[in-house]
PDB file of C-alpha atoms and ligand atoms in Angstrom:
ATOM      1  CA  MET Y   1       1.856  -8.534  12.897  1.00 69.00           C
ATOM      2  CA  ALA Y   2       1.497  -6.230  10.647  1.00 91.00           C
ATOM      3  CA  ARG Y   3       4.530  -3.221  10.278  1.00 97.00           C
ATOM      4  CA  PRO Y   4       5.099  -1.000  12.763  1.00 97.00           C
ATOM      5  CA  HIS Y   5       4.257   2.435  12.653  1.00 98.00           C
ATOM      6  CA  ILE Y   6       7.305   4.070  11.079  1.00 98.00           C
ATOM      7  CA  GLU Y   7       7.528   8.270  10.943  1.00 97.00           C
ATOM      8  CA  PRO Y   8       9.514  10.349  10.918  1.00 95.00           C
ATOM      9  CA  PHE Y   9      12.483   8.387   8.904  1.00 98.00           C
ATOM     10  CA  CYS Y  10      14.506   9.405   6.117  1.00 98.00           C
ATOM     11  CA  ASP Y  11      16.620   6.613   4.443  1.00 98.00           C
ATOM     12  CA  ARG Y  12      19.228   9.683   3.797  1.00 97.00           C
ATOM     13  CA  ASP Y  13      20.060   8.965   7.111  1.00 97.00           C
ATOM     14  CA  VAL Y  14      21.211   5.256   7.416  1.00 98.00           C
ATOM     15  CA  SER Y  15      23.611   3.719   5.205  1.00 98.00           C
ATOM     16  CA  PHE Y  16      23.093   1.018   2.762  1.00 98.00           C
ATOM     17  CA  LYS Y  17      23.755  -2.792   3.282  1.00 97.00           C
ATOM     18  CA  ASN Y  18      24.747  -5.652   1.163  1.00 96.00           C
ATOM     19  CA  MET Y  19      21.704  -7.738  -0.131  1.00 94.00           C
ATOM     20  CA  ASN Y  20      23.169 -10.997   0.663  1.00 89.00           C
ATOM     21  CA  LEU Y  21      19.451 -13.150  -0.185  1.00 90.00           C
ATOM     22  CA  SER Y  22      20.170 -15.913  -2.643  1.00 85.00           C
ATOM     23  CA  GLY Y  23      18.872 -15.452  -6.290  1.00 88.00           C
ATOM     24  CA  PHE Y  24      19.710 -11.370  -6.467  1.00 92.00           C
ATOM     25  CA  GLY Y  25      23.100 -10.298  -8.382  1.00 87.00           C
ATOM     26  CA  ASN Y  26      26.696  -8.913  -6.689  1.00 92.00           C
ATOM     27  CA  GLY Y  27      26.315  -5.371  -6.049  1.00 96.00           C
ATOM     28  CA  MET Y  28      22.674  -4.788  -4.798  1.00 97.00           C
ATOM     29  CA  ARG Y  29      22.682  -2.776  -1.603  1.00 98.00           C
ATOM     30  CA  PHE Y  30      19.332  -1.956   0.109  1.00 98.00           C
ATOM     31  CA  LYS Y  31      18.064   0.537   3.392  1.00 98.00           C
ATOM     32  CA  MET Y  32      15.495  -1.161   5.075  1.00 98.00           C
ATOM     33  CA  LEU Y  33      12.111   1.297   5.333  1.00 98.00           C
ATOM     34  CA  SER Y  34       9.686  -1.177   6.647  1.00 98.00           C
ATOM     35  CA  LEU Y  35       9.158  -4.346   7.421  1.00 98.00           C
ATOM     36  CA  ASP Y  36       6.483  -7.241   8.662  1.00 97.00           C
ATOM     37  CA  THR Y  37       8.696  -9.371  10.757  1.00 97.00           C
ATOM     38  CA  ASP Y  38       6.171 -12.301  10.143  1.00 96.00           C
ATOM     39  CA  SER Y  39       5.686 -12.451   6.683  1.00 97.00           C
ATOM     40  CA  GLY Y  40       8.634 -10.553   5.618  1.00 97.00           C
ATOM     41  CA  ALA Y  41       7.215  -8.347   3.487  1.00 97.00           C
ATOM     42  CA  CYS Y  42       9.034  -4.800   3.242  1.00 98.00           C
ATOM     43  CA  SER Y  43       9.738  -1.686   1.438  1.00 98.00           C
ATOM     44  CA  ILE Y  44      13.423  -0.907   0.419  1.00 98.00           C
ATOM     45  CA  THR Y  45      15.576   1.709  -1.028  1.00 98.00           C
ATOM     46  CA  VAL Y  46      17.861  -0.280  -3.255  1.00 98.00           C
ATOM     47  CA  GLN Y  47      21.255   0.482  -5.000  1.00 98.00           C
ATOM     48  CA  PHE Y  48      22.309  -1.452  -8.041  1.00 98.00           C
ATOM     49  CA  GLU Y  49      25.886  -0.897  -8.461  1.00 97.00           C
ATOM     50  CA  GLY Y  50      27.087   0.121 -11.935  1.00 98.00           C
ATOM     51  CA  GLY Y  51      28.001  -3.470 -13.507  1.00 97.00           C
ATOM     52  CA  TYR Y  52      24.838  -5.163 -11.962  1.00 97.00           C
ATOM     53  CA  LYS Y  53      23.203  -7.895 -13.592  1.00 96.00           C
ATOM     54  CA  GLN Y  54      20.079 -10.153 -12.431  1.00 95.00           C
ATOM     55  CA  ASN Y  55      18.936 -13.492 -14.205  1.00 96.00           C
ATOM     56  CA  PRO Y  56      15.421 -14.175 -15.234  1.00 97.00           C
ATOM     57  CA  GLY Y  57      13.234 -15.092 -12.780  1.00 98.00           C
ATOM     58  CA  PHE Y  58      10.496 -14.599 -10.387  1.00 98.00           C
ATOM     59  CA  SER Y  59       9.985 -13.598  -6.767  1.00 98.00           C
ATOM     60  CA  TRP Y  60       7.395 -15.515  -4.291  1.00 98.00           C
ATOM     61  CA  SER Y  61       6.269 -11.961  -3.170  1.00 98.00           C
ATOM     62  CA  GLU Y  62       4.102  -9.547  -5.061  1.00 97.00           C
ATOM     63  CA  MET Y  63       6.678  -6.626  -6.210  1.00 98.00           C
ATOM     64  CA  GLU Y  64       6.409  -2.825  -6.895  1.00 98.00           C
ATOM     65  CA  MET Y  65       9.312  -0.917  -8.083  1.00 98.00           C
ATOM     66  CA  ILE Y  66       9.850   2.942  -9.092  1.00 98.00           C
ATOM     67  CA  VAL Y  67      13.034   4.370 -10.711  1.00 98.00           C
ATOM     68  CA  ILE Y  68      14.382   7.037  -8.485  1.00 98.00           C
ATOM     69  CA  ASP Y  69      17.371   7.680 -10.253  1.00 98.00           C
ATOM     70  CA  GLY Y  70      20.116   6.287 -12.890  1.00 98.00           C
ATOM     71  CA  GLU Y  71      18.976   3.586 -15.684  1.00 98.00           C
ATOM     72  CA  LEU Y  72      18.237  -0.033 -15.485  1.00 98.00           C
ATOM     73  CA  GLN Y  73      17.944  -2.437 -18.300  1.00 98.00           C
ATOM     74  CA  TYR Y  74      14.933  -4.384 -18.223  1.00 97.00           C
ATOM     75  CA  GLY Y  75      14.937  -7.504 -20.391  1.00 97.00           C
ATOM     76  CA  ASP Y  76      14.726  -5.401 -24.071  1.00 96.00           C
ATOM     77  CA  HIS Y  77      13.974  -1.768 -22.321  1.00 96.00           C
ATOM     78  CA  THR Y  78      15.887   0.759 -21.056  1.00 98.00           C
ATOM     79  CA  ILE Y  79      13.993   1.923 -17.718  1.00 98.00           C
ATOM     80  CA  ARG Y  80      15.030   5.634 -16.264  1.00 98.00           C
ATOM     81  CA  LYS Y  81      13.893   7.971 -13.377  1.00 97.00           C
ATOM     82  CA  GLY Y  82       9.978   8.004 -12.785  1.00 98.00           C
ATOM     83  CA  HIS Y  83       9.573   4.329 -14.467  1.00 98.00           C
ATOM     84  CA  TYR Y  84       6.813   2.071 -12.222  1.00 98.00           C
ATOM     85  CA  LEU Y  85       6.445  -1.650 -12.550  1.00 98.00           C
ATOM     86  CA  PHE Y  86       3.551  -3.722 -10.798  1.00 98.00           C
ATOM     87  CA  VAL Y  87       5.280  -7.288 -10.757  1.00 98.00           C
ATOM     88  CA  PRO Y  88       2.835 -10.276  -9.692  1.00 98.00           C
ATOM     89  CA  ALA Y  89       4.259 -12.935  -7.413  1.00 98.00           C
ATOM     90  CA  GLY Y  90       5.496 -15.977  -9.553  1.00 98.00           C
ATOM     91  CA  TYR Y  91       5.737 -13.297 -12.606  1.00 98.00           C
ATOM     92  CA  ALA Y  92       9.078 -14.420 -14.418  1.00 98.00           C
ATOM     93  CA  MET Y  93      11.142 -10.688 -14.916  1.00 98.00           C
ATOM     94  CA  PRO Y  94      13.452 -10.490 -17.854  1.00 98.00           C
ATOM     95  CA  ALA Y  95      17.404 -10.315 -17.095  1.00 97.00           C
ATOM     96  CA  ILE Y  96      17.790  -6.817 -15.180  1.00 97.00           C
ATOM     97  CA  SER Y  97      21.058  -4.941 -15.495  1.00 97.00           C
ATOM     98  CA  SER Y  98      22.497  -1.508 -15.046  1.00 98.00           C
ATOM     99  CA  GLU Y  99      25.668  -0.259 -16.597  1.00 97.00           C
ATOM    100  CA  GLN Y 100      25.873   2.876 -14.306  1.00 97.00           C
ATOM    101  CA  GLY Y 101      24.177   2.116 -11.687  1.00 98.00           C
ATOM    102  CA  ALA Y 102      20.824   2.774 -10.508  1.00 98.00           C
ATOM    103  CA  LEU Y 103      18.740   4.142  -7.225  1.00 98.00           C
ATOM    104  CA  VAL Y 104      15.070   2.426  -6.727  1.00 98.00           C
ATOM    105  CA  LEU Y 105      12.382   2.033  -4.402  1.00 98.00           C
ATOM    106  CA  MET Y 106      11.253  -1.547  -4.427  1.00 98.00           C
ATOM    107  CA  MET Y 107       7.967  -2.685  -1.964  1.00 98.00           C
ATOM    108  CA  TYR Y 108       7.859  -6.707  -1.471  1.00 98.00           C
ATOM    109  CA  ASN Y 109       4.000  -6.466  -0.596  1.00 97.00           C
ATOM    110  CA  THR Y 110       3.293  -9.911   0.176  1.00 96.00           C
ATOM    111  CA  GLY Y 111       6.909 -12.095   1.496  1.00 97.00           C
ATOM    112  CA  GLU Y 112      10.431 -11.741   2.175  1.00 96.00           C
ATOM    113  CA  PRO Y 113      12.209 -10.341  -1.239  1.00 97.00           C
ATOM    114  CA  SER Y 114      13.197 -13.480  -2.980  1.00 97.00           C
ATOM    115  CA  HIS Y 115      14.111 -13.930  -6.770  1.00 97.00           C
ATOM    116  CA  VAL Y 116      13.988 -17.672  -8.549  1.00 97.00           C
ATOM    117  CA  GLU Y 117      15.915 -18.133 -11.689  1.00 97.00           C
ATOM    118  CA  SER Y 118      13.602 -19.135 -14.232  1.00 97.00           C
ATOM    119  CA  ASP Y 119      12.423 -18.355 -17.450  1.00 97.00           C
ATOM    120  CA  GLU Y 120       9.187 -19.343 -17.274  1.00 98.00           C
ATOM    121  CA  HIS Y 121       6.362 -17.857 -15.120  1.00 98.00           C
ATOM    122  CA  HIS Y 122       5.054 -20.094 -11.753  1.00 98.00           C
ATOM    123  CA  ALA Y 123       2.183 -21.989 -12.904  1.00 98.00           C
ATOM    124  CA  LEU Y 124      -0.279 -19.977 -10.576  1.00 97.00           C
ATOM    125  CA  ALA Y 125       1.552 -16.717 -11.348  1.00 98.00           C
ATOM    126  CA  GLN Y 126      -1.619 -13.993 -12.361  1.00 97.00           C
ATOM    127  CA  VAL Y 127       0.366 -13.100 -15.732  1.00 98.00           C
ATOM    128  CA  GLY Y 128      -1.825 -10.428 -16.999  1.00 97.00           C
ATOM    129  CA  LEU Y 129      -1.566  -8.322 -13.632  1.00 97.00           C
ATOM    130  CA  HIS Y 130       1.902  -7.389 -14.525  1.00 98.00           C
ATOM    131  CA  HIS Y 131       2.306  -3.801 -16.023  1.00 98.00           C
ATOM    132  CA  ASP Y 132       4.731  -0.857 -16.160  1.00 97.00           C
ATOM    133  CA  ILE Y 133       4.585   2.701 -17.361  1.00 98.00           C
ATOM    134  CA  ASP Y 134       7.392   5.707 -17.601  1.00 98.00           C
ATOM    135  CA  SER Y 135       5.019   7.771 -14.426  1.00 98.00           C
ATOM    136  CA  TYR Y 136       6.780  10.757 -15.066  1.00 97.00           C
ATOM    137  CA  MET Y 137       6.027  11.263 -18.745  1.00 97.00           C
ATOM    138  CA  ASP Y 138       3.022   9.058 -19.609  1.00 97.00           C
ATOM    139  CA  ILE Y 139       0.484   9.806 -16.971  1.00 97.00           C
ATOM    140  CA  PRO Y 140      -1.345  13.046 -17.085  1.00 97.00           C
ATOM    141  CA  TRP Y 141      -1.281  14.623 -12.887  1.00 96.00           C
ATOM    142  CA  ALA Y 142      -5.277  14.487 -11.974  1.00 94.00           C
ATOM    143  CA  MET Y 143      -6.975  16.371  -9.385  1.00 92.00           C
ATOM    144  CA  GLY Y 144      -6.624  14.748  -6.091  1.00 87.00           C
ATOM    145  CA  ASN Y 145     -10.632  15.096  -5.171  1.00 83.00           C
ATOM    146  CA  VAL Y 146     -10.937  11.609  -6.609  1.00 75.00           C
ATOM    147  CA  VAL Y 147     -10.787  10.160  -3.262  1.00 79.00           C
ATOM    148  CA  LYS Y 148     -13.606  11.606  -1.048  1.00 79.00           C
ATOM    149  CA  PRO Y 149     -13.796  13.714   0.656  1.00 89.00           C
ATOM    150  CA  SER Y 150     -11.270  15.599  -1.061  1.00 90.00           C
ATOM    151  CA  VAL Y 151      -7.871  16.862   0.015  1.00 91.00           C
ATOM    152  CA  ALA Y 152      -7.260  20.759  -0.408  1.00 92.00           C
ATOM    153  CA  ALA Y 153      -6.689  21.590  -4.157  1.00 91.00           C
ATOM    154  CA  GLY Y 154      -3.154  21.570  -5.134  1.00 93.00           C
ATOM    155  CA  CYS Y 155      -2.243  17.938  -4.236  1.00 96.00           C
ATOM    156  CA  LEU Y 156      -2.505  15.765  -7.678  1.00 96.00           C
ATOM    157  CA  ILE Y 157      -2.046  12.396  -8.146  1.00 96.00           C
ATOM    158  CA  LYS Y 158      -1.399   9.764 -10.526  1.00 97.00           C
ATOM    159  CA  LEU Y 159      -2.820   6.380 -10.536  1.00 97.00           C
ATOM    160  CA  LEU Y 160      -0.364   3.352 -10.787  1.00 98.00           C
ATOM    161  CA  ASN Y 161      -2.123   0.583  -9.789  1.00 98.00           C
ATOM    162  CA  TYR Y 162      -5.551  -0.465  -8.335  1.00 96.00           C
ATOM    163  CA  ASN Y 163      -6.780  -3.477  -6.644  1.00 95.00           C
ATOM    164  CA  PRO Y 164     -10.314  -3.852  -7.485  1.00 94.00           C
ATOM    165  CA  ILE Y 165     -11.028  -6.484  -4.472  1.00 94.00           C
ATOM    166  CA  SER Y 166      -9.104  -4.722  -1.600  1.00 93.00           C
ATOM    167  CA  HIS Y 167      -9.098  -1.607  -3.084  1.00 95.00           C
ATOM    168  CA  ALA Y 168      -5.268  -1.187  -2.309  1.00 96.00           C
ATOM    169  CA  MET Y 169      -3.773   1.587  -4.302  1.00 96.00           C
ATOM    170  CA  THR Y 170      -0.307   2.859  -5.460  1.00 98.00           C
ATOM    171  CA  PHE Y 171       0.001   6.197  -6.937  1.00 97.00           C
ATOM    172  CA  LEU Y 172       2.208   9.160  -7.332  1.00 98.00           C
ATOM    173  CA  TYR Y 173       1.455  12.596  -5.352  1.00 97.00           C
ATOM    174  CA  CYS Y 174       2.724  15.915  -6.143  1.00 97.00           C
ATOM    175  CA  MET Y 175       1.936  18.553  -3.660  1.00 97.00           C
ATOM    176  CA  THR Y 176       2.371  22.087  -5.563  1.00 97.00           C
ATOM    177  CA  PRO Y 177       4.610  25.039  -4.118  1.00 98.00           C
ATOM    178  CA  ALA Y 178       2.731  26.436  -1.329  1.00 98.00           C
ATOM    179  CA  PHE Y 179       0.362  23.720  -0.811  1.00 97.00           C
ATOM    180  CA  TYR Y 180      -1.462  23.596   2.484  1.00 97.00           C
ATOM    181  CA  GLN Y 181      -4.270  21.892   4.045  1.00 96.00           C
ATOM    182  CA  ASP Y 182      -5.352  23.196   7.391  1.00 96.00           C
ATOM    183  CA  ASN Y 183      -7.156  19.865   8.543  1.00 97.00           C
ATOM    184  CA  ILE Y 184      -6.252  16.411  10.413  1.00 98.00           C
ATOM    185  CA  SER Y 185      -6.677  13.063   8.587  1.00 97.00           C
ATOM    186  CA  TYR Y 186      -6.801   9.889   9.569  1.00 97.00           C
ATOM    187  CA  HIS Y 187      -7.898   6.309   7.472  1.00 97.00           C
ATOM    188  CA  ASP Y 188      -8.952   2.874   8.038  1.00 96.00           C
ATOM    189  CA  CYS Y 189      -6.200   1.528   6.080  1.00 97.00           C
ATOM    190  CA  ALA Y 190      -2.678   1.328   6.375  1.00 97.00           C
ATOM    191  CA  GLU Y 191      -0.766   4.323   4.450  1.00 97.00           C
ATOM    192  CA  GLU Y 192       2.931   4.280   2.883  1.00 98.00           C
ATOM    193  CA  SER Y 193       4.825   6.860   1.704  1.00 98.00           C
ATOM    194  CA  TYR Y 194       8.520   7.908   0.029  1.00 98.00           C
ATOM    195  CA  HIS Y 195       9.557  11.407  -0.953  1.00 98.00           C
ATOM    196  CA  LEU Y 196      11.273  11.004  -4.461  1.00 98.00           C
ATOM    197  CA  TRP Y 197      11.879  14.874  -4.408  1.00 98.00           C
ATOM    198  CA  GLY Y 198      10.945  17.629  -2.108  1.00 98.00           C
ATOM    199  CA  THR Y 199       9.828  18.566   1.067  1.00 98.00           C
ATOM    200  CA  SER Y 200       6.706  18.701   2.920  1.00 98.00           C
ATOM    201  CA  TRP Y 201       5.632  19.416   6.516  1.00 98.00           C
ATOM    202  CA  MET Y 202       3.138  17.701   8.594  1.00 97.00           C
ATOM    203  CA  MET Y 203       2.113  18.906  12.229  1.00 97.00           C
ATOM    204  CA  GLN Y 204       2.618  15.881  14.192  1.00 97.00           C
ATOM    205  CA  PHE Y 205       5.893  14.693  12.500  1.00 96.00           C
ATOM    206  CA  GLY Y 206       7.598  17.746  11.042  1.00 96.00           C
ATOM    207  CA  ASP Y 207       9.149  17.939   7.729  1.00 97.00           C
ATOM    208  CA  VAL Y 208       9.584  15.044   5.350  1.00 97.00           C
ATOM    209  CA  PRO Y 209      12.537  15.891   3.116  1.00 98.00           C
ATOM    210  CA  THR Y 210      13.706  13.749  -0.327  1.00 98.00           C
ATOM    211  CA  GLY Y 211      14.029  10.251   1.065  1.00 98.00           C
ATOM    212  CA  GLY Y 212      11.754  10.891   3.676  1.00 98.00           C
ATOM    213  CA  TYR Y 213       9.475   7.897   4.301  1.00 98.00           C
ATOM    214  CA  PHE Y 214       6.602   6.810   6.761  1.00 98.00           C
ATOM    215  CA  TRP Y 215       4.707   3.485   7.190  1.00 98.00           C
ATOM    216  CA  ARG Y 216       1.501   4.888   8.940  1.00 98.00           C
ATOM    217  CA  PRO Y 217      -1.286   2.004  10.100  1.00 98.00           C
ATOM    218  CA  ALA Y 218      -4.686   2.828  10.344  1.00 98.00           C
ATOM    219  CA  TYR Y 219      -6.247   5.778  12.609  1.00 98.00           C
ATOM    220  CA  ILE Y 220      -3.361   7.708  13.202  1.00 98.00           C
ATOM    221  CA  ASN Y 221      -3.831  11.525  12.981  1.00 98.00           C
ATOM    222  CA  HIS Y 222      -1.792  13.517  10.415  1.00 98.00           C
ATOM    223  CA  GLY Y 223      -2.064  17.001   9.391  1.00 96.00           C
ATOM    224  CA  ALA Y 224      -2.160  20.146   9.079  1.00 97.00           C
ATOM    225  CA  PHE Y 225      -0.119  19.641   6.109  1.00 96.00           C
ATOM    226  CA  ALA Y 226       2.032  22.285   4.098  1.00 97.00           C
ATOM    227  CA  SER Y 227       4.697  22.131   1.384  1.00 98.00           C
ATOM    228  CA  GLU Y 228       6.609  25.557   0.544  1.00 98.00           C
ATOM    229  CA  LEU Y 229       8.538  24.758  -2.259  1.00 98.00           C
ATOM    230  CA  GLY Y 230       6.376  21.295  -3.547  1.00 98.00           C
ATOM    231  CA  CYS Y 231       6.977  17.726  -3.342  1.00 98.00           C
ATOM    232  CA  ILE Y 232       6.587  14.309  -5.433  1.00 98.00           C
ATOM    233  CA  ALA Y 233       6.015  11.274  -3.575  1.00 98.00           C
ATOM    234  CA  LEU Y 234       5.127   7.837  -4.256  1.00 98.00           C
ATOM    235  CA  GLY Y 235       2.210   6.705  -2.035  1.00 98.00           C
ATOM    236  CA  ARG Y 236       0.566   3.083  -1.279  1.00 98.00           C
ATOM    237  CA  VAL Y 237      -2.457   2.209   1.007  1.00 97.00           C
ATOM    238  CA  ASP Y 238      -3.438  -1.490   1.467  1.00 95.00           C
ATOM    239  CA  SER Y 239      -7.233  -1.268   1.357  1.00 95.00           C
ATOM    240  CA  LYS Y 240     -10.058   1.247   1.097  1.00 93.00           C
ATOM    241  CA  LEU Y 241      -8.759   4.972   1.276  1.00 95.00           C
ATOM    242  CA  PHE Y 242     -11.532   7.406   3.211  1.00 94.00           C
ATOM    243  CA  ASN Y 243     -10.242  10.698   4.296  1.00 95.00           C
ATOM    244  CA  HIS Y 244     -11.988  11.031   7.958  1.00 96.00           C
ATOM    245  CA  PHE Y 245     -11.148  14.757   8.005  1.00 96.00           C
ATOM    246  CA  HIS Y 246     -11.362  16.425  11.680  1.00 97.00           C
ATOM    247  CA  TYR Y 247      -9.935  19.341  13.939  1.00 97.00           C
ATOM    248  CA  ASN Y 248      -8.715  17.508  17.132  1.00 97.00           C
ATOM    249  CA  PRO Y 249      -5.387  16.974  17.197  1.00 96.00           C
ATOM    250  CA  TRP Y 250      -5.825  14.733  20.833  1.00 97.00           C
ATOM    251  CA  SER Y 251      -7.858  12.444  19.935  1.00 97.00           C
ATOM    252  CA  THR Y 252      -6.400   8.769  19.761  1.00 97.00           C
ATOM    253  CA  PRO Y 253      -6.138   6.013  17.181  1.00 97.00           C
ATOM    254  CA  VAL Y 254      -8.992   4.257  19.525  1.00 97.00           C
ATOM    255  CA  GLN Y 255     -11.290   7.102  19.391  1.00 97.00           C
ATOM    256  CA  ASN Y 256     -10.606   7.595  15.751  1.00 97.00           C
ATOM    257  CA  GLN Y 257     -11.726   3.976  15.238  1.00 96.00           C
ATOM    258  CA  ASP Y 258     -14.950   4.419  17.099  1.00 94.00           C
ATOM    259  CA  ARG Y 259     -15.646   7.846  15.203  1.00 96.00           C
ATOM    260  CA  SER Y 260     -15.244   5.785  11.976  1.00 95.00           C
ATOM    261  CA  ALA Y 261     -17.581   2.808  13.362  1.00 92.00           C
ATOM    262  CA  ALA Y 262     -20.028   5.413  14.119  1.00 93.00           C
ATOM    263  CA  ARG Y 263     -19.773   6.760  10.562  1.00 93.00           C
ATOM    264  CA  LEU Y 264     -20.198   3.226   9.008  1.00 92.00           C
ATOM    265  CA  TYR Y 265     -23.265   2.896  11.391  1.00 92.00           C
ATOM    266  CA  GLN Y 266     -24.367   6.076   9.536  1.00 94.00           C
ATOM    267  CA  ARG Y 267     -23.773   5.237   6.458  1.00 92.00           C
ATOM    268  CA  ASP Y 268     -24.445   1.259   6.455  1.00 93.00           C
ATOM    269  CA  PRO Y 269     -26.521   0.716   9.337  1.00 93.00           C
ATOM    270  CA  LEU Y 270     -27.862  -2.876   8.020  1.00 92.00           C
ATOM    271  CA  LEU Y 271     -24.089  -3.965   7.547  1.00 88.00           C
ATOM    272  CA  TYR Y 272     -22.898  -2.772  10.655  1.00 88.00           C
ATOM    273  CA  LYS Y 273     -25.793  -4.419  12.719  1.00 87.00           C
ATOM    274  CA  TRP Y 274     -24.694  -7.734  10.973  1.00 85.00           C
ATOM    275  CA  MET Y 275     -21.208  -7.315  11.675  1.00 79.00           C
ATOM    276  CA  VAL Y 276     -22.026  -6.669  15.474  1.00 80.00           C
ATOM    277  CA  SER Y 277     -24.893  -8.827  16.100  1.00 77.00           C
ATOM    278  CA  HIS Y 278     -24.347 -11.994  14.423  1.00 66.00           C
ATOM    279  CA  SER Y 279     -21.376 -13.004  16.324  1.00 63.00           C
ATOM    280  CA  HIS Y 280     -19.359 -12.621  13.199  1.00 53.00           C
ATOM    281  CA  ASN Y 281     -16.830 -10.149  14.696  1.00 51.00           C
ATOM    282  CA  HIS Y 282     -14.408 -12.423  15.793  1.00 53.00           C
ATOM    283  CA  PRO Y 283     -10.770 -12.857  13.982  1.00 54.00           C
ATOM    284  CA  HIS Y 284     -11.094 -14.753  10.662  1.00 56.00           C
ATOM    285  CA  GLY Y 285      -8.768 -17.441   9.118  1.00 55.00           C
ATOM    286  CA  PRO Y 286      -6.926 -17.439   5.624  1.00 52.00           C
ATOM    287  CA  GLU Y 287      -9.673 -19.481   4.530  1.00 50.00           C
ATOM    288  CA  ASP Y 288     -11.938 -16.306   4.695  1.00 51.00           C
ATOM    289  CA  PHE Y 289      -9.992 -14.581   2.043  1.00 48.00           C
ATOM    290  CA  GLU Y 290     -12.508 -14.197  -1.067  1.00 48.00           C
ATOM    291  CA  GLN Y 291     -11.170 -16.719  -3.539  1.00 46.00           C
ATOM    292  CA  ASN Y 292     -11.920 -19.306  -1.222  1.00 43.00           C
ATOM    293  CA  VAL Y 293     -15.084 -18.798   0.452  1.00 42.00           C
ATOM    294  CA  HIS Y 294     -18.509 -19.976  -0.742  1.00 41.00           C
ATOM    295  CA  ARG Y 295     -21.950 -18.416  -0.478  1.00 41.00           C
ATOM    296  CA  HIS Y 296     -24.796 -20.081   1.588  1.00 42.00           C
ATOM    297  CA  ASP Y 297     -27.777 -18.662  -0.141  1.00 40.00           C
ATOM    298  CA  GLN Y 298     -30.695 -18.173   2.205  1.00 40.00           C
ATOM    299  CA  ASP Y 299     -29.774 -20.914   4.458  1.00 42.00           C
ATOM    300  CA  LYS Y 300     -32.498 -21.990   6.492  1.00 43.00           C
ATOM    301  CA  VAL Y 301     -31.465 -21.811  10.073  1.00 41.00           C
ATOM    302  CA  SER Y 302     -33.094 -23.609  13.050  1.00 43.00           C
ATOM    303  CA  ASP Y 303     -35.682 -21.292  14.316  1.00 44.00           C
ATOM    304  CA  GLY Y 304     -36.537 -20.735  10.454  1.00 46.00           C
ATOM    305  CA  LYS Y 305     -35.263 -17.308   9.641  1.00 45.00           C
ATOM    306  CA  THR Y 306     -33.141 -17.169   6.454  1.00 43.00           C
ATOM    307  CA  HIS Y 307     -30.422 -14.988   5.712  1.00 44.00           C
ATOM    308  CA  SER Y 308     -27.293 -15.129   3.488  1.00 43.00           C
ATOM    309  CA  HIS Y 309     -23.935 -14.514   3.950  1.00 44.00           C
ATOM    310  CA  TRP Y 310     -20.334 -15.641   2.905  1.00 45.00           C
ATOM    311  CA  HIS Y 311     -18.253 -17.302   4.758  1.00 45.00           C
ATOM    312  CA  GLY Y 312     -15.780 -20.388   4.646  1.00 43.00           C
ATOM    313  CA  HIS Y 313     -16.175 -22.080   8.069  1.00 46.00           C
ATOM    314  CA  ASP Y 314     -18.417 -23.621  10.578  1.00 47.00           C
ATOM    315  CA  HIS Y 315     -19.925 -21.962  13.548  1.00 49.00           C
ATOM    316  CA  ASP Y 316     -22.891 -21.634  15.105  1.00 50.00           C
ATOM    317  CA  HIS Y 317     -25.215 -18.355  14.038  1.00 47.00           C
ATOM    318  CA  HIS Y 318     -27.006 -16.599  16.958  1.00 50.00           C
ATOM    319  CA  HIS Y 319     -30.384 -14.579  16.559  1.00 44.00           C
ATOM    320  CA  ASP Y 320     -32.317 -12.720  18.913  1.00 41.00           C
TER     321      ASP Y 320
HETATM  322 FE1  FE2 N 401      -3.397   9.870   4.546  1.00 75.45          FE
END
């Protein structure tokens, strides 16, 4: 099961709990924002107490982190408010400590929080994917129209991470003071956001204040939006972000999904036809992940037709 819809939620309304998982240091406290109870993947607000120390080591899960407040020592570097890290699974991080304490947002994307003490990366770690940056100081704001169709002017973004296979993205976004957008959105991807500072408003869920958070599965209506004084937030999507805009506040997620399928039919009619008419529209297992599949180019099938496709399992193909 994927994560449930969490919205509205504000982490300031709940208290910290002690992190008791092995490998982490004493003085790490967390608030659970959203959790996939099957995989353990989760997003958490973490308070590292002053004096916190953690030995070098890696996680079994991909992890992203942004410093909300305070300072952390990350190996030789002091990282502060706005510093973002992308840490692939199995990547051995240097020692981490905090003299005065730090508040951070941590996202364990593929499994539960874990820390295995090690000076070396795991043999299978995709080490080159690691990157980090001071997102407040070292990246300029860009127009929000890099995603089509565009959000209204006055919503700016800074891209922090992009997965070229899944099109998953992590980004900062900023609503400028007096921003508003009057239409309603939904997407084909799940969407997550944490308000680092400031308040925005949404027609369906009300105010999202500092510390406000949502995990929103695909096809859920959201918007109109507004922000009186502006806000800055970290956003994340788990696959390709397309803004389906409309003005019907009563449409259901199933109706939104159907409308998206109709759009796919118009945009890529052959792809749509292939999906729905070749018995491929069944749930696929983990063997279908792109890295593991093999390509059958122009397989001859019994009726003499040729076709080409990707898959990693045996099954019948029905042609009419
Ligand atoms: Fe959205």
